[in-house]
Short mmCIF file of C-alpha atoms in Angstrom, two decimals:
data_model
loop_
_atom_site.label_atom_id
_atom_site.label_comp_id
_atom_site.label_asym_id
_atom_site.label_seq_id
_atom_site.Cartn_x
_atom_site.Cartn_y
_atom_site.Cartn_z
CA MET L 1 -0.07 -0.03 -0.03
CA VAL L 2 2.93 2.02 0.96
CA GLU L 3 4.33 2.22 -2.49
CA LEU L 4 1.21 3.86 -4.06
CA LEU L 5 2.27 7.01 -2.16
CA TYR L 6 5.60 7.12 -3.92
CA GLY L 7 6.10 10.58 -5.41
CA MET L 8 2.08 11.23 -4.89
CA ASP L 9 3.28 14.46 -3.37
CA LEU L 10 3.25 16.47 -6.81
CA PRO L 11 0.30 15.44 -8.29
CA LEU L 12 -1.64 16.31 -4.66
CA LEU L 13 -0.22 19.62 -4.62
CA VAL L 14 -1.32 20.29 -8.39
CA VAL L 15 -5.09 19.02 -7.65
CA MET L 16 -4.90 20.95 -4.19
CA LEU L 17 -4.13 24.42 -6.13
CA ILE L 18 -6.82 23.80 -8.51
CA LEU L 19 -9.06 22.79 -5.85
CA TRP L 20 -8.18 25.56 -3.35
CA GLY L 21 -8.29 28.17 -6.51
CA GLY L 22 -11.72 26.70 -7.34
CA ALA L 23 -13.02 27.48 -3.98
CA GLY L 24 -11.50 30.63 -3.38
CA ILE L 25 -12.79 31.96 -6.66
CA ALA L 26 -16.37 30.68 -5.89
CA ALA L 27 -16.54 32.13 -2.58
CA GLY L 28 -15.79 35.48 -4.15
CA GLN L 29 -18.61 35.24 -6.65
CA LEU L 30 -21.39 34.51 -3.89
CA VAL L 31 -22.29 37.72 -3.79
CA TYR L 32 -23.47 37.86 -7.37
CA VAL L 33 -25.74 34.70 -6.67
CA VAL L 34 -29.13 35.91 -6.36
CA ALA L 35 -31.19 32.87 -6.05
CA PRO L 36 -31.47 31.55 -2.25
CA ASP L 37 -31.66 28.06 -3.71
CA ARG L 38 -28.31 28.60 -6.20
CA LEU L 39 -26.56 30.28 -3.15
CA ARG L 40 -27.27 27.68 -0.58
CA ARG L 41 -25.78 25.06 -3.28
CA GLN L 42 -23.02 27.17 -4.07
CA ALA L 43 -21.84 27.59 -0.60
CA GLY L 44 -22.23 23.94 0.30
CA ALA L 45 -20.56 22.84 -2.90
CA ILE L 46 -17.51 25.23 -1.73
CA ARG L 47 -17.33 23.60 1.65
CA THR L 48 -17.55 20.12 0.04
CA VAL L 49 -14.48 21.17 -2.33
CA SER L 50 -12.72 22.70 0.51
CA TYR L 51 -12.84 19.38 2.55
CA LEU L 52 -11.63 17.47 -0.50
CA ALA L 53 -8.45 19.63 -0.76
CA MET L 54 -7.80 19.34 3.00
CA GLY L 55 -8.48 15.52 2.57
CA LEU L 56 -5.63 15.89 0.01
CA ALA L 57 -3.18 17.94 2.25
CA VAL L 58 -3.52 15.58 5.38
CA ILE L 59 -2.13 12.72 2.38
CA CYS L 60 0.23 15.29 0.97
CA MET L 61 1.55 15.94 4.17
CA ALA L 62 2.05 12.06 5.24
CA VAL L 63 3.52 11.57 2.00
CA LEU L 64 6.40 14.40 3.07
CA ALA L 65 6.44 13.33 6.63
CA ALA L 66 7.21 9.82 5.56
CA ASP L 67 9.71 10.77 2.99
CA LEU L 68 7.71 9.22 0.13
CA SER L 69 8.49 12.17 -2.26
CA TRP L 70 10.67 11.84 -5.41
CA TYR L 71 11.03 15.59 -5.33
CA SER L 72 11.50 17.19 -1.81
CA ASP L 73 14.52 17.50 0.11
CA PRO L 74 14.91 16.95 3.66
CA ASP L 75 15.26 20.86 4.21
CA GLU L 76 12.03 21.60 3.16
CA MET L 77 10.07 19.52 5.22
CA GLY L 78 8.88 22.04 7.93
CA LEU L 79 7.66 24.79 5.14
CA HIS L 80 5.53 22.46 3.25
CA LEU L 81 4.05 21.30 6.28
CA ALA L 82 3.71 24.77 7.24
CA LEU L 83 2.15 25.92 3.59
CA LEU L 84 -0.40 23.05 3.80
CA LEU L 85 -1.63 22.98 7.48
CA VAL L 86 -1.79 26.86 8.30
CA PRO L 87 -4.21 27.91 5.87
CA ALA L 88 -6.36 24.12 6.13
CA VAL L 89 -6.84 25.41 9.88
CA PHE L 90 -7.84 29.06 9.15
CA THR L 91 -10.68 27.40 6.67
CA VAL L 92 -11.69 25.35 9.22
CA LEU L 93 -11.84 28.14 11.94
CA PHE L 94 -13.37 30.87 10.19
CA SER L 95 -14.47 29.96 6.47
CA PHE L 96 -16.96 27.26 7.47
CA PRO L 97 -18.66 28.51 10.12
CA LYS L 98 -19.43 31.60 7.79
CA LEU L 99 -20.26 29.50 5.00
CA SER L 100 -22.80 27.88 7.09
CA LYS L 101 -24.40 31.22 8.03
CA VAL L 102 -24.91 31.94 4.39
CA ARG L 103 -26.75 28.94 3.78
CA ARG L 104 -28.91 29.27 6.83
CA ALA L 105 -29.40 33.08 5.96
CA ALA L 106 -30.51 32.14 1.99
CA SER L 107 -32.90 29.53 3.95
CA THR L 108 -34.37 32.72 5.68
CA PRO L 109 -37.99 34.12 4.10
CA LEU L 110 -37.22 37.18 1.93
CA GLU L 111 -39.21 39.22 4.43
CA ALA L 112 -36.66 38.98 7.10
CA ASP L 113 -34.08 40.82 4.92
CA PRO L 114 -35.83 42.45 2.12
CA LYS L 115 -33.14 44.11 0.57
CA GLY L 116 -30.59 41.44 1.14
CA ARG L 117 -28.27 43.94 2.63
CA ASP L 118 -27.79 40.74 5.52
CA LEU L 119 -27.14 38.38 2.71
CA ARG L 120 -24.47 40.41 0.88
CA LEU L 121 -22.75 41.48 3.85
CA LEU L 122 -22.39 37.67 4.89
CA CYS L 123 -21.14 36.68 1.22
CA ALA L 124 -18.56 39.59 1.04
CA ASP L 125 -17.03 38.61 4.47
CA PRO L 126 -12.99 38.67 3.99
CA TRP L 127 -12.89 36.22 6.96
CA MET L 128 -14.67 33.65 4.73
CA ILE L 129 -13.33 34.20 1.54
CA VAL L 130 -9.60 35.12 2.48
CA PRO L 131 -8.48 31.73 3.87
CA MET L 132 -9.23 30.02 1.07
CA GLN L 133 -7.78 32.46 -1.57
CA ALA L 134 -4.74 32.00 0.79
CA ALA L 135 -4.77 28.50 0.62
CA ALA L 136 -4.08 28.67 -2.86
CA CYS L 137 -1.40 31.02 -2.85
CA CYS L 138 0.18 28.94 0.04
CA THR L 139 -0.35 25.90 -2.25
CA GLY L 140 1.22 27.38 -5.03
CA LEU L 141 4.54 28.73 -2.92
CA SER L 142 4.70 24.79 -1.70
CA LEU L 143 4.27 23.77 -5.52
CA TYR L 144 7.18 26.32 -6.44
CA TYR L 145 9.53 25.08 -3.75
CA LEU L 146 9.06 21.51 -4.74
CA LEU L 147 9.66 21.91 -8.22
CA VAL L 148 12.52 25.00 -8.62
CA PRO L 149 15.83 23.84 -7.94
CA HIS L 150 17.56 25.81 -5.00
CA ALA L 151 20.04 25.41 -2.48
CA ARG L 152 19.92 24.22 0.91
CA LEU L 153 16.99 26.46 2.35
CA LYS L 154 18.14 29.78 4.44
CA ALA L 155 16.35 32.61 6.12
CA SER L 156 17.38 34.43 3.40
CA ASN L 157 15.59 32.24 0.93
CA LEU L 158 12.15 32.57 2.62
CA VAL L 159 12.02 35.91 3.62
CA PHE L 160 10.89 37.38 0.22
CA PRO L 161 8.71 35.08 -0.79
CA LEU L 162 6.81 34.61 2.56
CA ALA L 163 6.46 38.38 3.08
CA ILE L 164 5.27 38.84 -0.36
CA LEU L 165 2.78 36.29 0.49
CA ILE L 166 1.81 37.56 4.00
CA MET L 167 1.55 40.95 1.82
CA LEU L 168 -0.68 39.60 -0.58
CA THR L 169 -3.14 37.96 2.00
CA VAL L 170 -3.37 41.50 3.80
CA VAL L 171 -4.29 42.72 0.35
CA LEU L 172 -6.83 40.37 -0.59
CA GLY L 173 -8.54 40.60 3.44
CA TYR L 174 -8.38 44.77 3.05
CA ARG L 175 -10.04 44.15 -0.77
CA TRP L 176 -12.73 42.46 0.45
CA TYR L 177 -13.31 44.35 3.68
CA ARG L 178 -13.56 47.35 1.22
CA ARG L 179 -15.95 45.38 -1.09
CA GLN L 180 -18.30 44.25 2.27
CA GLN L 181 -18.33 48.04 3.09
CA ALA L 182 -19.46 49.09 -0.12
CA TYR L 183 -22.21 46.48 -0.91
CA THR L 184 -23.74 47.25 2.16
CA GLY L 185 -24.07 50.51 2.92
CA PRO L 186 -27.03 52.83 2.50
CA ASP L 187 -26.44 53.13 -1.41
CA ALA L 188 -25.27 49.80 -1.81
CA ARG L 189 -26.02 48.05 -5.12
CA LEU L 190 -25.12 44.60 -6.78
CA PRO L 191 -21.34 44.88 -7.66
CA ASN L 192 -20.45 45.14 -11.35
CA ARG L 193 -19.28 41.79 -12.70
CA GLN L 194 -16.98 43.37 -15.55
CA ARG L 195 -15.45 45.16 -13.10
CA HIS L 196 -15.00 42.40 -10.62
CA ILE L 197 -13.66 40.55 -13.63
CA ALA L 198 -10.92 42.97 -14.22
CA GLU L 199 -9.94 43.17 -10.62
CA MET L 200 -9.58 39.40 -10.91
CA ALA L 201 -7.23 39.37 -13.99
CA ILE L 202 -5.38 41.91 -12.08
CA GLY L 203 -4.79 40.04 -9.11
CA LEU L 204 -3.72 37.15 -11.08
CA SER L 205 -1.17 39.10 -12.85
CA LEU L 206 0.01 40.34 -9.47
CA PHE L 207 0.16 36.37 -8.31
CA LEU L 208 1.86 35.38 -11.32
CA VAL L 209 4.88 38.25 -10.82
CA TRP L 210 5.30 37.33 -7.49
CA ILE L 211 6.05 33.86 -8.39
CA ILE L 212 8.29 34.92 -11.15
CA ALA L 213 9.69 37.62 -8.87
CA THR L 214 10.56 34.61 -6.25
CA VAL L 215 11.76 32.66 -9.17
CA GLY L 216 14.33 34.94 -9.85
CA LEU L 217 15.21 35.81 -6.77
CA THR L 218 15.95 32.66 -5.78
CA ASN L 219 18.25 31.62 -9.22
CA MET L 220 20.45 34.46 -8.40
CA THR L 221 20.96 34.08 -4.46
CA SER L 222 21.20 30.29 -5.17
CA GLY L 223 24.42 30.72 -6.65
CA GLU L 224 26.11 32.27 -3.61
CA THR L 225 24.93 29.72 -1.15
CA ASN L 226 26.13 26.76 -3.28
CA ARG L 227 29.73 27.98 -2.79
CA PRO L 228 31.98 26.75 0.00
CA GLU L 229 31.72 29.23 2.80
CA GLY L 230 34.52 31.89 2.86
CA GLU L 231 35.01 31.33 -1.01
CA GLU L 232 34.42 34.64 -3.48
CA HIS L 233 32.27 34.52 -6.48
CA VAL L 234 34.90 34.32 -9.25
CA GLN L 235 33.71 34.75 -13.04
CA SER L 236 33.46 30.79 -14.27
CA VAL L 237 34.71 31.46 -17.78
CA PRO L 238 38.32 29.39 -18.84
CA SER L 239 40.86 31.87 -19.49
CA ARG L 240 42.18 29.53 -22.61
CA GLN L 241 40.82 27.08 -24.93
CA SER L 242 43.17 24.36 -25.75
CA GLU L 243 44.09 22.50 -28.83
CA VAL L 244 41.64 19.75 -29.48
CA HIS L 245 42.76 16.58 -31.23
CA THR L 246 39.79 14.24 -32.47
CA GLY L 247 39.90 10.31 -33.27
CA ARG L 248 37.82 7.20 -33.46
CA VAL L 249 38.58 3.80 -32.43
CA THR L 250 36.48 0.25 -33.49
CA THR L 251 35.73 -1.62 -30.85
CA GLU L 252 33.14 -4.79 -30.48
CA GLY L 253 31.34 -3.57 -33.57
CA ASP L 254 30.98 0.33 -32.73
CA GLU L 255 33.18 3.35 -33.58
CA ILE L 256 34.02 5.49 -30.64
CA TYR L 257 34.93 9.09 -30.78
CA TYR L 258 37.18 10.92 -28.46
CA GLU L 259 38.90 13.76 -27.97
CA VAL L 260 42.57 14.64 -26.53
CA ARG L 261 43.21 18.11 -25.08
CA GLY L 262 47.06 18.81 -23.73
CA GLN L 263 49.79 16.95 -22.48
CA GLY L 264 51.33 15.37 -19.39
CA LYS L 265 49.61 12.51 -17.48
CA PRO L 266 46.89 11.18 -19.08
CA LEU L 267 43.02 11.73 -17.42
CA LEU L 268 40.09 9.87 -18.86
CA MET L 269 36.69 11.83 -17.87
CA ILE L 270 33.63 9.97 -18.54
CA SER L 271 30.20 11.31 -19.17
CA GLY L 272 27.31 9.85 -17.69
CA GLY L 273 23.44 9.37 -18.77
CA GLY L 274 22.90 11.90 -22.19
CA GLY L 275 26.41 13.23 -22.17
CA ASP L 276 29.39 13.11 -24.60
CA ALA L 277 32.66 14.65 -24.89
CA GLY L 278 31.51 18.01 -24.84
CA PHE L 279 30.30 17.19 -21.10
CA TYR L 280 33.76 18.32 -19.79
CA SER L 281 35.14 20.46 -22.65
CA LEU L 282 35.22 23.74 -20.37
CA ALA L 283 36.94 21.97 -17.52
CA ALA L 284 39.09 19.71 -19.71
CA ASP L 285 40.59 23.16 -21.02
CA ILE L 286 41.42 24.27 -17.96
CA LEU L 287 42.98 21.13 -16.69
CA SER L 288 45.15 20.46 -20.35
CA ASP L 289 48.09 22.63 -19.31
CA GLU L 290 48.93 19.55 -16.65
CA TYR L 291 47.28 16.43 -17.95
CA GLN L 292 46.31 15.04 -21.23
CA VAL L 293 42.48 15.01 -20.54
CA ILE L 294 41.18 12.15 -22.96
CA THR L 295 37.22 12.88 -23.25
CA TYR L 296 34.65 10.45 -25.51
CA ASP L 297 31.52 10.12 -26.65
CA ARG L 298 30.08 7.00 -25.27
CA ARG L 299 29.01 4.21 -27.51
CA GLY L 300 25.09 4.72 -28.77
CA ASN L 301 25.82 8.59 -27.83
CA SER L 302 26.30 11.48 -30.16
CA ARG L 303 29.19 10.99 -32.68
CA SER L 304 29.74 7.29 -31.44
CA THR L 305 27.88 4.71 -33.43
CA ARG L 306 24.91 2.70 -32.25
CA ASN L 307 24.22 -0.52 -33.38
CA ASP L 308 21.20 -0.93 -31.05
CA PRO L 309 22.61 -3.93 -28.77
CA GLN L 310 19.62 -5.84 -27.09
CA ASN L 311 21.11 -5.37 -23.19
CA PHE L 312 23.16 -2.11 -22.46
CA GLU L 313 26.28 -3.77 -20.54
CA ILE L 314 28.43 -1.66 -18.20
CA SER L 315 30.93 -3.97 -18.32
CA GLN L 316 31.29 -3.47 -22.14
CA GLN L 317 31.33 0.21 -21.65
CA ALA L 318 34.15 -0.16 -19.35
CA ARG L 319 35.95 -1.97 -22.02
CA ASP L 320 35.20 1.03 -24.39
CA ALA L 321 36.83 3.10 -22.21
CA VAL L 322 40.04 1.08 -22.29
CA ALA L 323 39.62 0.75 -25.93
CA VAL L 324 39.44 4.87 -26.03
CA LEU L 325 42.70 4.96 -23.52
CA LYS L 326 44.82 2.87 -25.95
CA ALA L 327 44.15 4.59 -29.22
CA ALA L 328 45.14 7.74 -27.31
CA GLY L 329 48.43 6.01 -26.82
CA HIS L 330 47.99 4.67 -23.02
CA THR L 331 47.70 1.92 -21.23
CA SER L 332 46.38 2.96 -17.98
CA ALA L 333 45.37 6.81 -16.55
CA TYR L 334 43.36 8.79 -13.98
CA VAL L 335 39.73 7.99 -14.37
CA PHE L 336 37.13 10.49 -13.89
CA GLY L 337 33.42 9.74 -13.99
CA ASN L 338 30.48 11.56 -12.96
CA SER L 339 26.78 10.30 -12.58
CA GLY L 340 26.48 7.10 -15.01
CA GLY L 341 30.27 8.04 -16.04
CA ALA L 342 31.21 7.25 -12.28
CA ILE L 343 29.44 3.67 -12.15
CA ILE L 344 31.39 3.00 -15.50
CA ALA L 345 34.90 4.15 -14.09
CA LEU L 346 33.69 2.39 -10.80
CA GLU L 347 33.24 -1.01 -13.17
CA MET L 348 36.84 -0.48 -14.42
CA ALA L 349 38.10 -0.29 -11.16
CA THR L 350 36.23 -3.69 -10.81
CA SER L 351 37.08 -5.61 -14.26
CA GLN L 352 39.73 -3.39 -16.12
CA PRO L 353 42.43 -2.58 -12.95
CA GLU L 354 45.33 -2.89 -14.98
CA ALA L 355 44.41 0.62 -16.42
CA VAL L 356 43.26 2.60 -13.83
CA LYS L 357 45.54 4.37 -11.80
CA ALA L 358 42.94 5.96 -9.56
CA VAL L 359 39.53 6.74 -9.66
CA ILE L 360 37.12 9.56 -8.91
CA ALA L 361 33.72 8.46 -8.78
CA HIS L 362 31.29 11.98 -8.61
CA GLU L 363 27.57 11.05 -7.75
CA PRO L 364 27.36 7.63 -8.78
CA PRO L 365 23.36 6.90 -8.37
CA VAL L 366 24.29 3.05 -7.29
CA LEU L 367 20.43 3.11 -5.89
CA ARG L 368 21.07 -0.55 -4.04
CA VAL L 369 23.53 0.85 -1.61
CA LEU L 370 20.89 2.98 -0.08
CA PRO L 371 18.79 2.55 2.71
CA ASP L 372 15.80 3.77 0.94
CA SER L 373 16.66 1.98 -2.38
CA GLU L 374 13.11 0.46 -3.01
CA LYS L 375 12.00 4.06 -3.33
CA TRP L 376 14.72 5.03 -5.91
CA LEU L 377 14.40 1.83 -7.64
CA ARG L 378 10.52 2.15 -8.19
CA PHE L 379 11.12 6.02 -9.30
CA PHE L 380 13.55 4.89 -12.39
CA ALA L 381 11.25 1.89 -13.15
CA ASP L 382 8.41 4.69 -13.27
CA LEU L 383 10.95 7.15 -15.40
CA TYR L 384 11.22 3.54 -17.75
CA ARG L 385 7.37 3.15 -18.17
CA THR L 386 6.77 7.06 -18.62
CA ALA L 387 9.80 7.20 -21.48
CA TYR L 388 7.60 4.03 -23.27
CA LYS L 389 3.90 5.34 -22.18
CA TYR L 390 4.57 9.32 -22.99
CA GLY L 391 7.76 9.90 -24.52
CA THR L 392 11.49 10.44 -23.42
CA THR L 393 10.63 14.35 -23.03
CA VAL L 394 7.90 13.95 -20.17
CA ALA L 395 10.08 11.24 -18.67
CA ASN L 396 13.32 13.40 -18.80
CA LEU L 397 11.36 16.26 -17.28
CA LYS L 398 10.53 14.15 -14.15
CA PHE L 399 14.07 12.93 -13.91
CA SER L 400 15.48 16.52 -14.05
CA LEU L 401 12.96 17.54 -11.20
CA SER L 402 14.67 14.95 -9.22
CA LEU L 403 17.94 16.18 -9.62
CA SER L 404 17.35 19.72 -8.44
CA ILE L 405 19.82 21.26 -10.64
CA PRO L 406 19.69 25.19 -10.88
CA LEU L 407 18.36 26.77 -13.63
CA ARG L 408 21.93 28.84 -14.75
CA ALA L 409 23.44 25.61 -14.97
CA TYR L 410 21.42 24.52 -18.17
CA SER L 411 22.44 28.09 -19.44
CA SER L 412 26.23 27.63 -19.24
CA ILE L 413 26.10 24.07 -21.44
CA PRO L 414 28.25 24.40 -24.54
CA GLY L 415 26.05 25.15 -27.55
CA ASP L 416 27.73 22.34 -29.64
CA PHE L 417 26.91 19.59 -27.26
CA SER L 418 23.10 21.06 -27.12
CA LYS L 419 22.98 20.34 -30.60
CA ARG L 420 23.94 16.95 -30.16
CA SER L 421 22.26 15.95 -27.23
CA SER L 422 18.38 15.10 -28.55
CA GLN L 423 19.23 11.51 -29.55
CA ASN L 424 21.21 10.89 -26.33
CA GLN L 425 18.21 11.50 -23.99
CA GLN L 426 16.16 8.78 -25.58
CA PHE L 427 18.66 6.19 -25.98
CA PHE L 428 19.56 6.98 -22.01
CA MET L 429 15.99 7.07 -20.54
CA LYS L 430 15.24 3.34 -22.73
CA GLN L 431 18.55 1.53 -22.92
CA GLU L 432 21.17 3.09 -20.17
CA MET L 433 18.99 4.28 -17.29
CA LEU L 434 17.97 0.84 -15.66
CA PRO L 435 21.52 -0.84 -16.03
CA PHE L 436 22.77 2.21 -14.26
CA SER L 437 20.51 2.60 -11.51
CA GLY L 438 20.20 -0.94 -11.06
CA TYR L 439 24.53 -1.43 -10.76
CA GLN L 440 25.92 -3.14 -7.59
CA PRO L 441 29.63 -1.96 -7.25
CA ASP L 442 31.54 -5.00 -6.18
CA VAL L 443 33.18 -3.36 -2.93
CA GLU L 444 35.52 -6.42 -1.95
CA THR L 445 36.76 -6.86 -5.71
CA ILE L 446 37.88 -3.17 -6.06
CA LYS L 447 39.32 -3.76 -2.58
CA ARG L 448 41.47 -6.86 -3.61
CA ASN L 449 42.43 -5.04 -7.27
CA GLY L 450 44.32 -1.94 -4.93
CA VAL L 451 42.54 0.48 -7.04
CA LYS L 452 42.84 3.92 -5.15
CA VAL L 453 38.99 5.19 -5.25
CA PHE L 454 37.94 8.57 -4.13
CA MET L 455 34.53 8.91 -3.75
CA ALA L 456 32.97 12.74 -4.59
CA ALA L 457 30.32 14.84 -4.60
CA GLY L 458 28.98 18.48 -4.82
CA LYS L 459 28.26 20.88 -2.07
CA MET L 460 24.65 21.38 -2.76
CA THR L 461 24.19 17.74 -3.40
CA LEU L 462 25.20 16.89 0.12
CA ASP L 463 23.54 20.05 1.79
CA LYS L 464 20.27 18.73 0.15
CA LYS L 465 20.58 15.17 0.94
CA LYS L 466 20.24 13.93 -2.76
CA TYR L 467 20.13 10.33 -3.49
CA TYR L 468 22.87 10.53 -6.09
CA GLY L 469 24.93 11.88 -3.83
CA ARG L 470 24.50 10.04 -0.39
CA THR L 471 25.68 7.07 -2.10
CA ALA L 472 29.68 8.69 -2.11
CA ALA L 473 29.23 8.72 1.13
CA ILE L 474 28.19 5.01 1.72
CA LEU L 475 30.68 3.87 -0.50
CA ALA L 476 33.47 5.92 0.68
CA ASP L 477 32.86 4.56 4.29
CA ARG L 478 32.61 0.74 2.43
CA LEU L 479 35.81 1.28 0.31
CA GLY L 480 37.80 2.78 3.45
CA THR L 481 38.15 5.70 1.65
CA ASP L 482 37.58 9.88 1.25
CA THR L 483 34.63 11.50 0.08
CA ILE L 484 35.75 14.65 -1.61
CA ARG L 485 33.37 17.59 -1.66
CA PHE L 486 33.17 19.82 -4.94
CA PRO L 487 31.89 22.90 -5.11
CA GLY L 488 28.02 23.12 -6.45
CA HIS L 489 25.92 20.15 -7.67
CA HIS L 490 25.72 17.14 -10.05
CA LEU L 491 26.84 19.78 -13.01
CA SER L 492 28.73 22.09 -11.91
CA TYR L 493 31.50 21.56 -14.50
CA PHE L 494 29.21 23.81 -16.86
CA ASP L 495 28.26 26.56 -14.44
CA MET L 496 31.53 26.88 -12.26
CA PRO L 497 34.55 25.21 -14.18
CA GLU L 498 37.08 26.91 -12.74
CA GLU L 499 36.02 26.38 -9.21
CA TRP L 500 35.39 22.78 -10.17
CA ALA L 501 38.28 21.78 -11.97
CA ALA L 502 40.89 23.19 -9.41
CA VAL L 503 39.03 21.15 -6.64
CA LEU L 504 39.71 18.05 -9.51
CA ARG L 505 43.00 18.97 -9.69
CA ASP L 506 43.69 19.17 -6.18
CA THR L 507 42.57 15.51 -5.79
CA LEU L 508 44.47 14.14 -9.00
CA HIS L 509 47.44 15.56 -6.86
CA LYS L 510 46.46 13.69 -3.81
CA ALA L 511 45.75 10.35 -5.48
CA ALA L 512 49.43 10.67 -7.19
CA SER L 513 51.00 11.21 -3.53
CA GLU L 514 49.21 8.24 -2.66
CA VAL L 515 49.21 5.72 -5.22
CA ASN L 516 52.26 3.83 -5.91
CA GLU L 517 51.98 3.59 -9.74
CA ARG L 518 52.19 0.08 -11.20
CA PHE L 519 52.11 1.35 -14.57
CA PHE L 520 53.76 4.04 -16.88
CA ASP L 521 52.70 5.94 -20.33
CA GLN L 522 53.77 3.85 -23.14
#
């Protein structure tokens, strides 16, 4: 039964937003209803819809409290619970009693209130309308924090949106107070519907402006909170571009495209799902002054060929990496991998140890090592079903929401890579994703092989306790090695390559000092 609730917070919040918004709008329209029977039915319907919204809020809070969400992070828990609970309580305490009074007044004979003054007074009562409209705003804010990537929540991240939310609620209350006075004065008459529609349009526009401003402010402030404490912001633009030598190597029926930059000790960098050699071009240019950086398009991606194997094999991906390394003129190298590339690097340490001097595995999504592995294995199984049922675009959107990568990172992606990547996403979702997420590292074999492994994760990833970052600490503990904290998030080699490459360089220096190298470049 519990598995049915996995990831249900997102659809629940969407439905709640519709219900609260509908109830708030309908409550504001009560003053226009003249027929008593219709007024009584509409007031009852509003209360029913509000009850339904509160029931869904209870289920949503249970999903969040039980850590069944695929999109929410632990630091957001208290905020979500407050945004769901507080308006529901106000609705029960204030809106429901007023709705009951409206229904009773609508049943009163017309002689008792010939001008309808008392009834309009009740229908325009701010204490009946504002809690439901505020509940819609709170649900929208909760949905925003669920979907929009941001750094670990601090007071500075919350002050602006919550202050605007409070101001919006006060404005709504004042608006309905003035309207109540206008509708019930000595010269009162039924309000002008066209004017009311115009006011609704203005109100919705202000709400959208609030959302856009909140997104913009969070996007600006999250850049600083992702950086290590005490580190000043440096414009992350490589100072130079190194010369790139390209080549192709044929192995096991496919042709693999690769790029080589610089001279020095070989560093093989393996991209994750959807990536190719262009993933690391910014960082590779920076590191090429000391290392010969080798990047490549993995089998089935971008400029490498795809013979559509029936089964995607990680062991074959490891053999491909060795073939690329040999084609570049080396028998062994330092190996860095991010995400799925980190899994391939771990497989190289298992099955191809002679080709590995040291491994730096950055945020490998090896879900089976997690204590809540069932939750995340179900998530990736759901993505796989979504890809085939609704298309890879929808599946990739759901996947991206789980990563919480700041929007600015995508704007820093090299343009040439973006042109090549569309088919990669389809291949990733339908071929690579399940083998990657189901991979189980053979820790004991890696230990026996004597390969030095450094586990790594970004600061934001660790702070947010993302599933693909928690694996790094778990594997580091099992391997008896260090966890290296990189700046930023899952893809920070795009939007902060200088800082990111500096940490990778330091880690490579540490690896060189700790590893008694058994192989030398040929």
